[in-house]
């Protein structure tokens, strides 16, 4: 995995990453997975005794955009840079699959990216955390049952504090269900409630 664009001063941009991508392909990588930003160089100064966290600066926003955004909006910001890099890999004569990730939240958006040849595989991080059954539900034609990510980055806040990562949409639900595994402090469940399958 590497970045389409570093989003820090002096960092790699799409032409640089296109070069790396072609060289990775030439070296025989099985796939190329593209994220963006999320650098330490522009991370906020951590409190004394805490570690720097790479998603706290402008480059961090580009990696994991939240629902409060700029005029471009939080969705799909990595798609066009990823498409340019994929094109460069193809032009260099390699068929290495390219995975693009970043604010791709739904089936239709993902499918369009594939059909337009902008990527070979679509990565979905937060939506898959919000609803680990996302893929099953969509495949079963139950899109209306998907638990939709709100992109508020509560999960990222937990990661930043080195706490077990869960999703706010389900981590306090049905806590007393038998067999529910909880976080170390016992306050949250670590896996989402099971989906019962398509309504009959
Ligand atoms: C809690 C959390 C932790 C993450 N940790 C990493 C990481 O360690 N390495 C990495 O390359 N990306 C990490 N990511 C970034 C995701 O892989 C992904 O690129 C990013 O969330 C954008 O995709 P999305 O909009 O589908 O969530 C993390 C994301 C989340 C939400
Ligand atoms: S906590 Fe859940 S709803 Fe919020 S951004 Fe993370 S995955 Fe999405």
mmCIF file of C-alpha atoms and ligand atoms in Angstrom:
data_model
loop_
_atom_site.group_PDB
_atom_site.id
_atom_site.type_symbol
_atom_site.label_atom_id
_atom_site.label_comp_id
_atom_site.label_asym_id
_atom_site.label_seq_id
_atom_site.Cartn_x
_atom_site.Cartn_y
_atom_site.Cartn_z
ATOM 1 C CA UNK A 1 0.000 0.000 0.000
ATOM 2 C CA UNK A 2 1.235 3.475 -0.799
ATOM 3 C CA UNK A 3 -0.100 6.969 -1.403
ATOM 4 C CA UNK A 4 -1.364 8.549 -4.592
ATOM 5 C CA UNK A 5 -0.427 11.917 -3.103
ATOM 6 C CA UNK A 6 1.346 12.704 0.170
ATOM 7 C CA UNK A 7 -0.440 16.089 0.586
ATOM 8 C CA UNK A 8 2.526 17.585 2.427
ATOM 9 C CA UNK A 9 4.975 20.186 1.120
ATOM 10 C CA UNK A 10 7.671 18.501 -0.942
ATOM 11 C CA UNK A 11 5.870 15.173 -0.808
ATOM 12 C CA UNK A 12 5.089 12.799 -3.657
ATOM 13 C CA UNK A 13 2.458 13.786 -6.190
ATOM 14 C CA UNK A 14 0.670 11.721 -8.834
ATOM 15 C CA UNK A 15 3.578 11.723 -11.360
ATOM 16 C CA UNK A 16 5.955 10.474 -8.631
ATOM 17 C CA UNK A 17 3.501 7.823 -7.466
ATOM 18 C CA UNK A 18 2.856 6.747 -11.051
ATOM 19 C CA UNK A 19 6.571 6.092 -11.385
ATOM 20 C CA UNK A 20 6.648 4.104 -8.108
ATOM 21 C CA UNK A 21 3.566 2.172 -9.166
ATOM 22 C CA UNK A 22 5.078 1.118 -12.487
ATOM 23 C CA UNK A 23 8.277 0.099 -10.709
ATOM 24 C CA UNK A 24 6.348 -1.889 -8.082
ATOM 25 C CA UNK A 25 4.511 -3.607 -10.943
ATOM 26 C CA UNK A 26 7.795 -4.292 -12.701
ATOM 27 C CA UNK A 27 9.148 -5.788 -9.459
ATOM 28 C CA UNK A 28 6.269 -8.280 -9.528
ATOM 29 C CA UNK A 29 3.865 -6.967 -6.870
ATOM 30 C CA UNK A 30 0.573 -8.876 -6.929
ATOM 31 C CA UNK A 31 -1.483 -5.711 -6.484
ATOM 32 C CA UNK A 32 -1.101 -2.002 -5.805
ATOM 33 C CA UNK A 33 -3.270 -0.563 -3.033
ATOM 34 C CA UNK A 34 -3.649 3.220 -3.056
ATOM 35 C CA UNK A 35 -4.440 5.441 -0.102
ATOM 36 C CA UNK A 36 -3.656 9.173 0.178
ATOM 37 C CA UNK A 37 -2.240 11.534 2.780
ATOM 38 C CA UNK A 38 -2.197 10.499 6.413
ATOM 39 C CA UNK A 39 1.370 11.661 6.962
ATOM 40 C CA UNK A 40 3.326 12.280 10.159
ATOM 41 C CA UNK A 41 4.995 15.427 8.781
ATOM 42 C CA UNK A 42 1.893 17.579 9.270
ATOM 43 C CA UNK A 43 0.449 15.723 12.269
ATOM 44 C CA UNK A 44 -0.471 17.783 15.322
ATOM 45 C CA UNK A 45 2.092 18.035 18.077
ATOM 46 C CA UNK A 46 1.059 15.303 20.540
ATOM 47 C CA UNK A 47 0.624 15.896 24.255
ATOM 48 C CA UNK A 48 3.646 15.068 26.398
ATOM 49 C CA UNK A 49 3.920 11.301 26.752
ATOM 50 C CA UNK A 50 1.651 10.616 23.767
ATOM 51 C CA UNK A 51 2.584 9.521 20.258
ATOM 52 C CA UNK A 52 2.011 11.607 17.126
ATOM 53 C CA UNK A 53 -0.993 10.423 15.142
ATOM 54 C CA UNK A 54 -0.835 10.758 11.371
ATOM 55 C CA UNK A 55 -4.471 11.640 10.712
ATOM 56 C CA UNK A 56 -4.533 14.997 12.521
ATOM 57 C CA UNK A 57 -3.296 17.348 9.789
ATOM 58 C CA UNK A 58 -4.464 18.317 6.295
ATOM 59 C CA UNK A 59 -2.940 15.154 4.873
ATOM 60 C CA UNK A 60 -4.872 13.158 7.460
ATOM 61 C CA UNK A 61 -8.111 14.728 6.294
ATOM 62 C CA UNK A 62 -7.317 13.661 2.743
ATOM 63 C CA UNK A 63 -6.867 10.068 3.880
ATOM 64 C CA UNK A 64 -9.968 9.842 6.016
ATOM 65 C CA UNK A 65 -12.270 12.759 5.152
ATOM 66 C CA UNK A 66 -15.120 13.424 7.562
ATOM 67 C CA UNK A 67 -18.605 14.691 6.787
ATOM 68 C CA UNK A 68 -17.694 18.333 7.445
ATOM 69 C CA UNK A 69 -15.731 19.091 4.302
ATOM 70 C CA UNK A 70 -14.866 21.676 1.685
ATOM 71 C CA UNK A 71 -16.600 22.311 -1.645
ATOM 72 C CA UNK A 72 -15.264 18.999 -3.047
ATOM 73 C CA UNK A 73 -17.016 17.024 -0.322
ATOM 74 C CA UNK A 74 -15.604 14.049 1.538
ATOM 75 C CA UNK A 75 -16.313 11.316 -1.000
ATOM 76 C CA UNK A 76 -14.064 9.717 -3.585
ATOM 77 C CA UNK A 77 -11.171 12.163 -3.333
ATOM 78 C CA UNK A 78 -8.688 9.436 -4.197
ATOM 79 C CA UNK A 79 -10.486 8.111 -7.263
ATOM 80 C CA UNK A 80 -9.079 10.384 -9.990
ATOM 81 C CA UNK A 81 -5.478 10.258 -8.670
ATOM 82 C CA UNK A 82 -5.829 6.467 -8.480
ATOM 83 C CA UNK A 83 -7.170 6.317 -12.035
ATOM 84 C CA UNK A 84 -4.203 8.346 -13.298
ATOM 85 C CA UNK A 85 -1.783 5.984 -11.579
ATOM 86 C CA UNK A 86 -3.573 2.910 -12.932
ATOM 87 C CA UNK A 87 -3.353 4.397 -16.443
ATOM 88 C CA UNK A 88 0.396 4.914 -15.998
ATOM 89 C CA UNK A 89 0.816 1.282 -14.894
ATOM 90 C CA UNK A 90 -1.115 0.072 -17.942
ATOM 91 C CA UNK A 91 0.899 2.337 -20.253
ATOM 92 C CA UNK A 92 4.068 0.827 -18.788
ATOM 93 C CA UNK A 93 2.756 -2.563 -19.964
ATOM 94 C CA UNK A 94 1.555 -4.076 -16.669
ATOM 95 C CA UNK A 95 -1.853 -5.519 -15.789
ATOM 96 C CA UNK A 96 -1.243 -5.400 -12.009
ATOM 97 C CA UNK A 97 -4.590 -4.876 -10.223
ATOM 98 C CA UNK A 98 -5.000 -1.437 -8.650
ATOM 99 C CA UNK A 99 -7.067 -0.949 -5.501
ATOM 100 C CA UNK A 100 -8.411 2.501 -4.677
ATOM 101 C CA UNK A 101 -9.717 3.538 -1.249
ATOM 102 C CA UNK A 102 -11.026 6.738 0.283
ATOM 103 C CA UNK A 103 -14.583 7.876 0.902
ATOM 104 C CA UNK A 104 -16.165 5.210 -1.298
ATOM 105 C CA UNK A 105 -19.317 4.559 0.634
ATOM 106 C CA UNK A 106 -21.740 2.649 -1.486
ATOM 107 C CA UNK A 107 -22.230 -0.083 -4.029
ATOM 108 C CA UNK A 108 -23.225 2.183 -6.911
ATOM 109 C CA UNK A 109 -20.236 4.446 -6.481
ATOM 110 C CA UNK A 110 -17.906 1.447 -6.257
ATOM 111 C CA UNK A 111 -19.457 -0.251 -9.265
ATOM 112 C CA UNK A 112 -19.149 2.919 -11.365
ATOM 113 C CA UNK A 113 -15.443 3.200 -10.533
ATOM 114 C CA UNK A 114 -14.923 -0.366 -11.740
ATOM 115 C CA UNK A 115 -17.010 0.061 -14.879
ATOM 116 C CA UNK A 116 -15.187 3.250 -15.814
ATOM 117 C CA UNK A 117 -11.864 1.431 -15.475
ATOM 118 C CA UNK A 118 -10.630 3.734 -12.736
ATOM 119 C CA UNK A 119 -9.633 0.854 -10.462
ATOM 120 C CA UNK A 120 -9.719 -2.931 -10.450
ATOM 121 C CA UNK A 121 -10.764 -3.316 -6.811
ATOM 122 C CA UNK A 122 -12.544 -0.854 -4.541
ATOM 123 C CA UNK A 123 -11.450 -0.604 -0.897
ATOM 124 C CA UNK A 124 -14.032 0.349 1.709
ATOM 125 C CA UNK A 125 -12.819 0.944 5.276
ATOM 126 C CA UNK A 126 -15.247 2.892 7.474
ATOM 127 C CA UNK A 127 -18.420 1.727 5.760
ATOM 128 C CA UNK A 128 -17.255 -1.848 6.317
ATOM 129 C CA UNK A 129 -16.667 -1.064 10.006
ATOM 130 C CA UNK A 130 -20.059 0.613 10.295
ATOM 131 C CA UNK A 131 -21.650 -2.467 8.800
ATOM 132 C CA UNK A 132 -19.445 -5.550 8.514
ATOM 133 C CA UNK A 133 -22.372 -7.208 6.718
ATOM 134 C CA UNK A 134 -22.397 -4.442 4.087
ATOM 135 C CA UNK A 135 -21.161 -6.783 1.374
ATOM 136 C CA UNK A 136 -23.595 -9.584 2.264
ATOM 137 C CA UNK A 137 -26.528 -7.207 2.428
ATOM 138 C CA UNK A 138 -25.763 -5.590 -0.912
ATOM 139 C CA UNK A 139 -25.225 -8.946 -2.586
ATOM 140 C CA UNK A 140 -28.525 -10.179 -1.161
ATOM 141 C CA UNK A 141 -30.320 -7.111 -2.538
ATOM 142 C CA UNK A 142 -30.902 -5.738 0.964
ATOM 143 C CA UNK A 143 -29.278 -2.337 0.477
ATOM 144 C CA UNK A 144 -31.947 -0.625 2.575
ATOM 145 C CA UNK A 145 -30.788 -2.659 5.591
ATOM 146 C CA UNK A 146 -27.209 -1.381 5.407
ATOM 147 C CA UNK A 147 -26.071 0.512 8.537
ATOM 148 C CA UNK A 148 -24.726 3.618 6.833
ATOM 149 C CA UNK A 149 -21.477 5.181 8.071
ATOM 150 C CA UNK A 150 -21.864 8.772 9.252
ATOM 151 C CA UNK A 151 -18.216 9.690 8.599
ATOM 152 C CA UNK A 152 -17.847 11.481 11.944
ATOM 153 C CA UNK A 153 -14.598 9.594 12.668
ATOM 154 C CA UNK A 154 -15.442 8.428 16.176
ATOM 155 C CA UNK A 155 -13.571 5.215 15.246
ATOM 156 C CA UNK A 156 -10.518 7.211 14.241
ATOM 157 C CA UNK A 157 -10.665 9.076 17.576
ATOM 158 C CA UNK A 158 -10.452 5.741 19.392
ATOM 159 C CA UNK A 159 -7.528 4.637 17.236
ATOM 160 C CA UNK A 160 -5.802 7.938 17.978
ATOM 161 C CA UNK A 161 -5.987 7.162 21.702
ATOM 162 C CA UNK A 162 -4.825 3.584 21.098
ATOM 163 C CA UNK A 163 -8.182 2.265 22.267
ATOM 164 C CA UNK A 164 -9.871 -0.732 20.672
ATOM 165 C CA UNK A 165 -11.619 0.485 17.539
ATOM 166 C CA UNK A 166 -15.376 0.074 17.348
ATOM 167 C CA UNK A 167 -18.207 1.933 15.591
ATOM 168 C CA UNK A 168 -20.533 4.311 17.375
ATOM 169 C CA UNK A 169 -23.505 2.963 15.421
ATOM 170 C CA UNK A 170 -23.359 -0.416 17.158
ATOM 171 C CA UNK A 171 -20.828 -0.574 19.990
ATOM 172 C CA UNK A 172 -23.338 0.022 22.807
ATOM 173 C CA UNK A 173 -26.202 -1.977 21.267
ATOM 174 C CA UNK A 174 -27.491 -5.140 22.943
ATOM 175 C CA UNK A 175 -24.518 -5.218 25.280
ATOM 176 C CA UNK A 176 -26.139 -7.843 27.459
ATOM 177 C CA UNK A 177 -26.657 -10.343 24.639
ATOM 178 C CA UNK A 178 -25.103 -13.702 25.599
ATOM 179 C CA UNK A 179 -21.589 -14.191 24.245
ATOM 180 C CA UNK A 180 -20.961 -10.526 23.429
ATOM 181 C CA UNK A 181 -17.236 -9.744 23.523
ATOM 182 C CA UNK A 182 -16.469 -6.406 25.164
ATOM 183 C CA UNK A 183 -13.604 -3.932 25.059
ATOM 184 C CA UNK A 184 -11.065 -4.060 27.893
ATOM 185 C CA UNK A 185 -12.996 -1.416 29.873
ATOM 186 C CA UNK A 186 -16.194 -3.461 29.420
ATOM 187 C CA UNK A 187 -18.129 -0.482 28.035
ATOM 188 C CA UNK A 188 -18.371 -1.375 24.368
ATOM 189 C CA UNK A 189 -18.891 -4.472 22.276
ATOM 190 C CA UNK A 190 -16.067 -5.311 19.883
ATOM 191 C CA UNK A 191 -18.153 -6.783 17.064
ATOM 192 C CA UNK A 192 -21.395 -5.622 15.524
ATOM 193 C CA UNK A 193 -24.683 -7.358 16.304
ATOM 194 C CA UNK A 194 -25.182 -10.230 13.857
ATOM 195 C CA UNK A 195 -27.438 -9.693 10.840
ATOM 196 C CA UNK A 196 -30.305 -12.133 10.782
ATOM 197 C CA UNK A 197 -30.322 -12.279 6.978
ATOM 198 C CA UNK A 198 -32.873 -11.042 4.440
ATOM 199 C CA UNK A 199 -36.333 -10.444 5.886
ATOM 200 C CA UNK A 200 -38.614 -13.290 4.702
HETATM 201 C C1 LIG B 1 -9.716 3.488 12.667
HETATM 202 C C2 LIG B 1 -8.928 3.509 11.395
HETATM 203 C C3 LIG B 1 -7.581 3.127 11.391
HETATM 204 C C4 LIG B 1 -6.839 3.138 10.211
HETATM 205 N N1 LIG B 1 -5.538 2.726 10.237
HETATM 206 C C5 LIG B 1 -4.845 2.647 9.070
HETATM 207 C C6 LIG B 1 -3.524 2.132 9.051
HETATM 208 O O1 LIG B 1 -2.978 1.733 10.082
HETATM 209 N N2 LIG B 1 -2.878 2.074 7.852
HETATM 210 C C7 LIG B 1 -3.457 2.494 6.687
HETATM 211 O O2 LIG B 1 -2.842 2.419 5.619
HETATM 212 N N3 LIG B 1 -4.721 3.008 6.684
HETATM 213 C C8 LIG B 1 -5.412 3.075 7.839
HETATM 214 N N4 LIG B 1 -6.695 3.580 7.840
HETATM 215 C C9 LIG B 1 -7.195 4.220 6.608
HETATM 216 C C10 LIG B 1 -8.109 3.316 5.799
HETATM 217 O O3 LIG B 1 -7.419 2.160 5.368
HETATM 218 C C11 LIG B 1 -8.676 4.065 4.581
HETATM 219 O O4 LIG B 1 -7.653 4.366 3.669
HETATM 220 C C12 LIG B 1 -9.395 5.345 4.961
HETATM 221 O O5 LIG B 1 -10.210 5.145 6.096
HETATM 222 C C13 LIG B 1 -10.247 5.870 3.816
HETATM 223 O O6 LIG B 1 -11.181 4.903 3.407
HETATM 224 P P1 LIG B 1 -12.752 4.992 3.828
HETATM 225 O O7 LIG B 1 -13.229 6.341 3.399
HETATM 226 O O8 LIG B 1 -13.381 3.858 3.085
HETATM 227 O O9 LIG B 1 -12.803 4.849 5.322
HETATM 228 C C14 LIG B 1 -7.449 3.558 9.004
HETATM 229 C C15 LIG B 1 -8.805 3.920 9.015
HETATM 230 C C16 LIG B 1 -9.540 3.894 10.189
HETATM 231 C C17 LIG B 1 -11.000 4.309 10.138
HETATM 232 S S1 LIG B 2 -17.575 5.300 14.029
HETATM 233 FE FE1 LIG B 2 -18.797 4.140 12.592
HETATM 234 S S2 LIG B 2 -20.194 5.661 11.690
HETATM 235 FE FE2 LIG B 2 -18.503 6.796 12.640
HETATM 236 S S3 LIG B 2 -17.003 7.113 10.989
HETATM 237 FE FE3 LIG B 2 -16.403 5.247 12.111
HETATM 238 S S4 LIG B 2 -17.367 3.574 10.969
HETATM 239 FE FE4 LIG B 2 -18.395 5.467 10.343
#
